[in-house]
Short mmCIF file of C-alpha atoms in Angstrom, two decimals:
data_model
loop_
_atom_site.label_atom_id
_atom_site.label_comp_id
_atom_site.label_asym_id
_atom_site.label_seq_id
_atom_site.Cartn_x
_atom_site.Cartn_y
_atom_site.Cartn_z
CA UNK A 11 -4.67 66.50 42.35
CA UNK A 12 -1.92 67.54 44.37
CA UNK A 13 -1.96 64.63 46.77
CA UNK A 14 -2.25 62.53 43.60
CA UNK A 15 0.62 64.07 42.37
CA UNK A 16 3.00 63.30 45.02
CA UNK A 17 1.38 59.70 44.92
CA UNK A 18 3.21 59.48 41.44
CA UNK A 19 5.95 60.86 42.08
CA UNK A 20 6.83 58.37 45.08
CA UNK A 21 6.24 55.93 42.47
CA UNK A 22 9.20 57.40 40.44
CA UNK A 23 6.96 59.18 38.12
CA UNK A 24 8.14 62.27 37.06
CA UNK A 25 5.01 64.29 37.32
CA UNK A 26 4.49 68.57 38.55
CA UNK A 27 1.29 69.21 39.65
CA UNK A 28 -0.02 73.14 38.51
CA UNK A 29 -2.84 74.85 38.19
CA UNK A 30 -1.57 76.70 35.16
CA UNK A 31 -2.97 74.57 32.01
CA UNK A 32 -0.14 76.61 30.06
CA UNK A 33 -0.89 79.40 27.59
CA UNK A 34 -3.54 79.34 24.30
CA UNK A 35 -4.86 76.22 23.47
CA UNK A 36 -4.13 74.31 26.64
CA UNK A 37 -5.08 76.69 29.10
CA UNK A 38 -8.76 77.39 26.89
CA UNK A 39 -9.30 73.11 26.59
CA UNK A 40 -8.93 72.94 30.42
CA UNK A 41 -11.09 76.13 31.06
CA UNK A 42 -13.49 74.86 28.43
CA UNK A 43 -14.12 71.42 30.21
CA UNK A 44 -14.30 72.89 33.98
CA UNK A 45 -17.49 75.41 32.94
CA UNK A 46 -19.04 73.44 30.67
CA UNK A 47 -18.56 69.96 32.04
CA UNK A 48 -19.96 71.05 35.74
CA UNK A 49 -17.81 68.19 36.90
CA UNK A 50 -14.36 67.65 38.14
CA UNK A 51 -11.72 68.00 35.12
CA UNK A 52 -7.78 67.54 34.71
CA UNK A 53 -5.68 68.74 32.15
CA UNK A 54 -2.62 66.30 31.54
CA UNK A 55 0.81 68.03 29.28
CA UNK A 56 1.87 65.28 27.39
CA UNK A 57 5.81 66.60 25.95
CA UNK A 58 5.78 66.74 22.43
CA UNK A 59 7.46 63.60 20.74
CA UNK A 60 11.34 63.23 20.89
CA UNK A 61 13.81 60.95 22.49
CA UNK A 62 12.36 61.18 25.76
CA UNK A 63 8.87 61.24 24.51
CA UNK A 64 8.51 58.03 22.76
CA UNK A 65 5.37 56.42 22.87
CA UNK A 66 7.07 53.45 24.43
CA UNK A 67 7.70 55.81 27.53
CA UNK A 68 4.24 57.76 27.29
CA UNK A 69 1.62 55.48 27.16
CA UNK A 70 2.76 53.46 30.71
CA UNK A 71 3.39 56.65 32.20
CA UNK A 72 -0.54 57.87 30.95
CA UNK A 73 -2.35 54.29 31.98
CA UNK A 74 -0.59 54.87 35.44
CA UNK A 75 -1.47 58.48 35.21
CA UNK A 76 -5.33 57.77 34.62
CA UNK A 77 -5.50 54.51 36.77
CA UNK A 78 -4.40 56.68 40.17
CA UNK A 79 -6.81 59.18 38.82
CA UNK A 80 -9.24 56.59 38.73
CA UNK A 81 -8.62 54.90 41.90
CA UNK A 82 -8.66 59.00 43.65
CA UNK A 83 -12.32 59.12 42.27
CA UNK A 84 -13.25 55.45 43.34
CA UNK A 85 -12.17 56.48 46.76
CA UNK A 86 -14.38 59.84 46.78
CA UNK A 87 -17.39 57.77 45.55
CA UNK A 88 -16.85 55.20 48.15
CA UNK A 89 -16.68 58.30 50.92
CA UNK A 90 -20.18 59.77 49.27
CA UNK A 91 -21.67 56.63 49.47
CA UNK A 92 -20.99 55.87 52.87
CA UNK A 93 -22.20 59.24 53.98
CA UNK A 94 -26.15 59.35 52.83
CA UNK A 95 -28.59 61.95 53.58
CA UNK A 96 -32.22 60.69 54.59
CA UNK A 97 -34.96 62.43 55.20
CA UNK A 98 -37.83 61.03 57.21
CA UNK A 99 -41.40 62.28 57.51
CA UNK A 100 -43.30 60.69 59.96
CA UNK A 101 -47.41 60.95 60.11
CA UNK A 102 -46.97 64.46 61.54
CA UNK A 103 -45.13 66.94 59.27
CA UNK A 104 -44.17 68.50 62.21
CA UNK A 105 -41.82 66.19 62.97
CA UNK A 106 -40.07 65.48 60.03
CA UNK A 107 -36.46 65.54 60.50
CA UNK A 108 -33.01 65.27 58.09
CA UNK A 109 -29.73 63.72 59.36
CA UNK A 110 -26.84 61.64 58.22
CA UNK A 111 -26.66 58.09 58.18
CA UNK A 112 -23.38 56.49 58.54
CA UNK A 113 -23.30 53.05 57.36
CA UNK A 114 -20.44 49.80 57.82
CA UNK A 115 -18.05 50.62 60.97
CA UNK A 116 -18.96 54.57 60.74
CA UNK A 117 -20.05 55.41 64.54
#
C-alpha cells in the first residue's frame, strides 16, 4: 500500500497512506475484514460530504483508487504465477525432489 500510495500521489492524487484505520467504527471494519477475511484488506477514508467532497470529485478519485489497487494485485498474481512449485516423484520415492520452476524469460 505504501508504494501504491505514492503511485497516486505522483498522479496528483491527494492520498496519505496509514496504518491507523482511525478510531471506533473504522478502525473495528478494517480489523474485522483482516482476521476474518484471511486475505489481504484495505481500508479507504472517504471525507464526509461538503464542498470538497462532492460526489463529482469522489467517485473519479475512488475508480482510480481501486483500479491501481487492482492493477497492484494483477501484478502480484502475475509474480505467483510465474514462480510455481512442482514436485516430482519419480519410480523411486527416494528420489523425489521439490524445486521451483521459473517459466517465460525467468533464468
Amino acid at each position: 500500500m505504501r508504494s501504491l500510495s505514492k503511485d497516486l500521489k505522483q498522479m496528483g492524487l491527494d492520498v496519505i497512506y496509514s496504518r491507523d484505520a482511525g478510531r471506533y467504527l473504522c478502525d473495528f471494519v478494517y480489523y474485522c475484514s483482516l482476521h476474518h477475511g484471511h486475505v489481504r484488506a484495505a481500508f479507504i477514508h472517504v471525507p464526509a460530504s461538503g464542498s470538497m467532497a462532492t460526489p463529482d470529485r469522489l467517485v473519479p478519485l475512488l475508480q482510480t483508487v481501486i483500479q491501481a489497487m487492482l492493477k497492484q494485485l494483477e501484478a502480484l498474481q502475475t509474480a505467483k504465477d510465474h514462480m510455481t512449485t512442482v514436485s516430482k516423484t519419480p519410480e523411486d520415492p527416494t528420489m523425489a525432489t521439490s524445486g521451483i520452476v521459473h517459466t517465460g524469460d525467468d533464468p
